[in-house]
Amino acid sequence: MSQDLPSHERWAILEWSTGRPREWFIARPESEWLSVAEAPLVTRLFAARTAGQPLAYLLGEREFYGRRFWVRPGVLIPRADTELLVDAALEVARNGLRILDLGCGSGCLGISLALELRARGRVCSLTMVDTSPVAVATSRNNARWLGVDAEVLLGDWWEAIATNGDSAQHPRFDLVVSNPPYVRPDDPHLQMGDLRFEPSQALVGHAPTADGLADYRRILKGVPAHLAPGGMLLLEHGHDQQSDVLALVRQAGLVDAQGLHDLSNRPRAVRAFAPPPGHYD
Ligand code: GLN
């Protein structure tokens, strides 16, 4: 049955479309697998996946940090790479963190953090921001489905965070996490695999520069006003962008900047801290 697909994808489609587990199928001959009512859906999903459509969009879900998140076209598909940011944030976990996920997409990063903190007996508040209405709605639904209280705001980076004009009154966060768009506009990967179907706004951003760093600059502009003294900023980046992102973070006045590596030892994230009050350049 659709031998063009890798077997884990075939099983995912079969299990998802019938609601039956793999063991059920394995125990019977293939001729008995699908009822007349089920066969058309499975056939259509196999064909759509064979034509390249992302499995996460076809099934409407993707696992991240051990939990199932709703996803749909218009929202970046959660990737295992981003789990590195959850691990890094948990290293400094404490009670009462005010967390902001900038460019939240499906909400997988912020929501996983809130749930992992809760599992460790810690309370936090979670704000998530995205410039895409579909992402905002998806994050809200994922937060509700996974039982997390979150404020999810529509807007462009910091513009979504209310200010009253008085810089001393800007909402402050203790932990700001972001997986921003960082793919260079000429990267050939954009024409391959799932990336062809994902929102370009989430991959390259809406006003990209050739170096893929435009959105880090935008994010870092707002950090002094919004990251509480001693607070932590965590940014995912492409595998060859670490030294550039470290330089930008230091230029923005953050201290103790450090590059982080994923499980295959590739440089994939940067962590830095807001200095004590009055110490910004
Ligand atoms: N890591 C993703 C990719 O290259 C890109 C995600 C992003 O730009 N934030 O497939």
Coordinates of C-alpha atoms and ligand atoms in Angstrom, one line a residue:
M1 CA 0.0 0.0 0.0
S2 CA 1.6 3.2 -1.3
Q3 CA 5.2 1.9 -1.2
D4 CA 6.4 5.3 -2.2
L5 CA 6.1 6.6 1.4
P6 CA 8.4 5.7 4.3
S7 CA 6.7 3.1 6.5
H8 CA 6.4 5.4 9.5
E9 CA 4.4 7.8 7.4
R10 CA 2.2 5.1 6.0
W11 CA 1.4 3.9 9.6
A12 CA 0.8 7.4 10.8
I13 CA -1.8 7.9 8.0
L14 CA -3.5 4.5 8.6
E15 CA -3.7 5.0 12.3
W16 CA -4.9 8.6 12.1
S17 CA -7.6 8.0 9.5
T18 CA -9.1 4.9 11.1
G19 CA -8.5 5.5 14.8
R20 CA -7.0 2.0 15.1
P21 CA -3.5 1.1 16.3
R22 CA -0.8 -0.5 14.3
E23 CA -1.2 -3.8 16.2
W24 CA -4.7 -4.1 14.9
F25 CA -3.5 -4.0 11.3
I26 CA -0.6 -6.3 11.8
A27 CA -2.9 -9.0 13.2
R28 CA -4.9 -9.2 9.9
P29 CA -4.3 -9.5 6.2
E30 CA -4.1 -6.3 4.2
S31 CA -7.3 -7.1 2.3
E32 CA -9.2 -6.6 5.6
W33 CA -7.6 -3.4 6.7
L34 CA -10.0 -0.8 5.5
S35 CA -13.8 -0.6 5.2
V36 CA -15.4 0.7 2.1
A37 CA -16.1 3.9 4.0
E38 CA -12.5 4.4 5.1
A39 CA -10.6 3.6 1.9
P40 CA -11.2 6.9 0.1
L41 CA -9.7 9.0 2.9
V42 CA -6.6 6.8 3.2
T43 CA -6.1 6.8 -0.6
R44 CA -6.4 10.6 -0.7
L45 CA -4.0 11.1 2.2
F46 CA -1.4 8.7 0.6
A47 CA -1.7 10.6 -2.7
A48 CA -1.4 14.0 -1.1
R49 CA 1.6 13.0 0.9
T50 CA 3.2 11.3 -2.1
A51 CA 2.7 14.6 -3.9
G52 CA 4.8 16.3 -1.2
Q53 CA 2.2 17.9 1.2
P54 CA 3.6 17.9 4.7
L55 CA 2.3 15.0 6.9
A56 CA 1.8 17.5 9.8
Y57 CA -0.6 19.6 7.7
L58 CA -2.5 16.5 6.4
L59 CA -3.0 15.1 9.8
G60 CA -3.3 18.5 11.5
E61 CA -0.9 17.6 14.3
R62 CA 2.8 17.2 15.2
E63 CA 4.5 16.0 18.3
F64 CA 6.8 18.3 20.2
Y65 CA 8.5 17.7 23.5
G66 CA 6.3 14.6 24.0
R67 CA 3.0 16.3 23.4
R68 CA 0.6 16.6 20.4
F69 CA 0.1 20.1 19.0
W70 CA -2.5 21.1 16.5
V71 CA -0.9 22.5 13.3
R72 CA -2.4 23.7 10.0
P73 CA -1.2 25.4 6.9
G74 CA -0.1 29.0 7.7
V75 CA 1.8 27.8 10.9
L76 CA 5.4 26.6 11.1
I77 CA 5.6 22.9 11.7
P78 CA 7.2 22.2 15.1
R79 CA 10.7 20.8 14.8
A80 CA 12.7 18.6 17.1
D81 CA 15.5 21.2 16.8
T82 CA 13.5 23.7 18.8
E83 CA 13.3 21.3 21.8
L84 CA 16.8 22.5 22.6
L85 CA 15.4 25.8 23.7
V86 CA 13.0 24.1 26.1
D87 CA 15.9 22.2 27.7
A88 CA 18.1 25.3 27.9
A89 CA 15.3 27.3 29.5
L90 CA 14.6 24.6 32.1
E91 CA 18.2 24.8 33.3
V92 CA 17.4 28.1 34.9
A93 CA 13.8 27.3 35.8
R94 CA 12.6 29.0 38.9
N95 CA 9.2 29.9 40.4
G96 CA 7.2 32.8 39.1
L97 CA 8.9 33.3 35.7
R98 CA 7.1 35.7 33.4
I99 CA 7.7 34.1 30.0
L100 CA 7.3 35.6 26.5
D101 CA 7.4 33.5 23.3
L102 CA 7.9 35.8 20.4
G103 CA 6.7 34.5 17.1
C104 CA 5.0 31.5 18.7
G105 CA 3.6 29.8 15.6
S106 CA 1.8 26.7 16.9
G107 CA 2.7 27.7 20.5
C108 CA 4.8 24.6 20.9
L109 CA 7.7 26.3 22.6
G110 CA 6.0 28.5 25.2
I111 CA 3.3 25.9 26.0
S112 CA 5.9 23.1 26.5
L113 CA 7.9 25.4 28.8
A114 CA 4.8 26.2 30.9
L115 CA 3.9 22.5 31.1
E116 CA 7.5 21.4 32.0
L117 CA 7.7 24.1 34.7
R118 CA 4.4 23.0 36.1
A119 CA 5.6 19.3 36.1
R120 CA 8.5 20.6 38.3
G121 CA 6.1 22.3 40.7
R122 CA 6.8 25.8 39.4
V123 CA 4.2 28.4 38.4
C124 CA 4.8 30.8 35.5
S125 CA 2.9 33.3 33.4
L126 CA 3.0 32.9 29.6
T127 CA 2.5 35.5 26.9
M128 CA 2.8 34.5 23.3
V129 CA 2.9 36.8 20.2
D130 CA 2.6 36.2 16.5
T131 CA 2.0 38.4 13.5
S132 CA -0.1 35.7 11.8
P133 CA -3.8 35.5 12.9
V134 CA -3.7 31.7 12.0
A135 CA -0.7 31.2 14.4
V136 CA -2.5 33.2 17.2
A137 CA -5.6 31.1 16.8
T138 CA -3.6 27.9 16.7
S139 CA -1.6 28.8 19.8
R140 CA -4.7 29.7 21.7
N141 CA -6.3 26.4 20.8
N142 CA -3.2 24.4 21.7
A143 CA -2.9 26.2 25.0
R144 CA -6.6 25.4 25.8
W145 CA -6.3 21.8 24.6
L146 CA -3.1 21.3 26.7
G147 CA -4.5 23.1 29.7
V148 CA -2.2 26.1 29.8
D149 CA -3.4 29.6 30.7
A150 CA -1.7 31.9 28.2
E151 CA -2.2 35.4 26.8
V152 CA -1.8 35.2 23.0
L153 CA -1.4 38.5 21.2
L154 CA -1.5 39.4 17.5
G155 CA 1.2 41.8 16.3
D156 CA 4.6 42.3 15.0
W157 CA 7.2 41.4 17.6
W158 CA 7.1 43.9 20.5
E159 CA 4.3 46.0 18.9
A160 CA 1.9 43.4 20.3
I161 CA 3.0 44.1 23.8
A162 CA 1.0 46.9 25.3
T163 CA 3.0 50.0 26.3
N164 CA 1.6 53.2 27.8
G165 CA 4.4 55.4 26.5
D166 CA 6.3 55.4 29.8
S167 CA 9.3 53.2 29.3
A168 CA 9.4 52.5 33.1
Q169 CA 6.0 50.9 32.7
H170 CA 6.8 48.5 29.8
P171 CA 5.7 45.0 30.7
R172 CA 8.8 43.1 31.7
F173 CA 9.6 39.4 31.2
D174 CA 12.1 37.1 33.0
L175 CA 12.5 34.8 30.0
V176 CA 12.0 35.7 26.4
V177 CA 12.2 32.8 23.9
S178 CA 12.0 33.0 20.1
N179 CA 12.4 30.8 17.1
P180 CA 12.3 33.7 14.6
P181 CA 12.5 33.5 10.8
Y182 CA 16.1 33.1 9.9
V183 CA 16.3 31.2 6.6
R184 CA 18.1 33.2 3.9
P185 CA 15.8 34.2 1.0
D186 CA 18.1 32.4 -1.5
D187 CA 18.5 29.2 0.6
P188 CA 17.7 26.2 -1.8
H189 CA 16.0 24.3 1.1
L190 CA 13.0 26.6 0.6
Q191 CA 12.3 24.7 -2.6
M192 CA 12.5 21.3 -0.8
G193 CA 10.3 19.1 1.3
D194 CA 7.9 20.6 3.9
L195 CA 9.4 24.1 3.6
R196 CA 7.7 24.5 0.2
F197 CA 4.4 24.5 2.0
E198 CA 5.2 26.4 5.1
P199 CA 4.5 30.1 5.6
S200 CA 7.4 32.1 4.2
Q201 CA 6.7 34.7 6.8
A202 CA 7.8 32.1 9.5
L203 CA 10.9 30.9 7.5
V204 CA 12.4 34.1 6.0
G205 CA 10.2 36.8 7.5
H206 CA 8.2 39.5 5.8
A207 CA 11.2 41.9 5.3
P208 CA 14.2 39.7 5.1
T209 CA 17.8 40.7 4.5
A210 CA 20.2 38.5 2.6
D211 CA 21.9 37.4 5.8
G212 CA 18.7 36.0 7.4
L213 CA 19.3 38.1 10.5
A214 CA 16.7 40.9 10.0
D215 CA 14.3 39.6 12.6
Y216 CA 17.0 39.2 15.2
R217 CA 17.8 42.9 14.9
R218 CA 14.1 43.7 15.3
I219 CA 13.7 41.5 18.3
L220 CA 16.9 42.9 19.9
K221 CA 15.7 46.5 19.6
G222 CA 12.9 45.8 22.1
V223 CA 14.9 43.7 24.5
P224 CA 16.2 46.5 26.8
A225 CA 12.7 47.8 27.4
H226 CA 11.1 44.4 28.0
L227 CA 13.6 41.9 29.5
A228 CA 13.8 42.3 33.3
P229 CA 17.2 42.8 34.9
G230 CA 18.9 39.4 35.0
G231 CA 16.3 38.0 32.7
M232 CA 17.2 35.4 30.0
L233 CA 16.9 35.7 26.2
L234 CA 17.0 32.4 24.2
L235 CA 17.1 32.5 20.4
E236 CA 17.1 29.7 17.9
H237 CA 19.2 30.3 14.8
G238 CA 20.4 28.5 11.7
H239 CA 23.5 26.2 12.0
D240 CA 25.9 28.7 10.5
Q241 CA 24.6 31.9 12.2
Q242 CA 25.8 31.5 15.8
S243 CA 28.7 33.9 15.7
D244 CA 26.5 36.6 14.0
V245 CA 23.7 36.1 16.5
L246 CA 26.2 36.2 19.4
A247 CA 27.6 39.5 18.1
L248 CA 24.1 41.0 17.7
V249 CA 23.1 40.0 21.2
R250 CA 26.3 41.5 22.7
Q251 CA 25.8 44.7 20.7
A252 CA 22.3 44.9 22.2
G253 CA 24.0 45.2 25.6
L254 CA 23.2 41.7 26.8
V255 CA 25.7 39.9 29.0
D256 CA 27.0 36.3 29.5
A257 CA 26.1 35.4 25.9
Q258 CA 26.7 31.8 25.2
G259 CA 26.2 29.6 22.1
L260 CA 24.3 26.3 22.6
H261 CA 24.6 23.1 20.6
D262 CA 22.0 20.5 19.7
L263 CA 22.4 16.7 20.4
S264 CA 24.4 16.3 17.1
N265 CA 26.7 19.1 18.4
R266 CA 25.5 21.7 15.8
P267 CA 25.4 25.3 17.0
R268 CA 21.6 26.1 17.0
A269 CA 20.8 28.6 19.8
V270 CA 22.1 31.5 21.8
R271 CA 21.4 32.3 25.4
A272 CA 22.2 35.8 27.0
F273 CA 21.1 37.8 30.0
A274 CA 19.9 41.3 30.7
P275 CA 22.4 43.2 32.8
P276 CA 21.4 44.8 36.2
P277 CA 19.4 48.0 35.9
G278 CA 21.2 51.0 34.4
H279 CA 23.9 48.9 32.7
Y280 CA 22.7 48.9 29.1
D281 CA 25.1 50.7 26.8
Ligands
GLN1 N1 14.6 25.4 11.3 C1 13.8 25.7 10.2 C2 14.3 25.1 8.9 O1 15.4 25.5 8.4 C3 13.5 27.1 10.0 C4 12.7 27.7 11.1 C5 12.9 29.1 11.2 O2 13.2 29.9 10.3 N2 12.7 29.6 12.4 O3 13.7 24.2 8.4

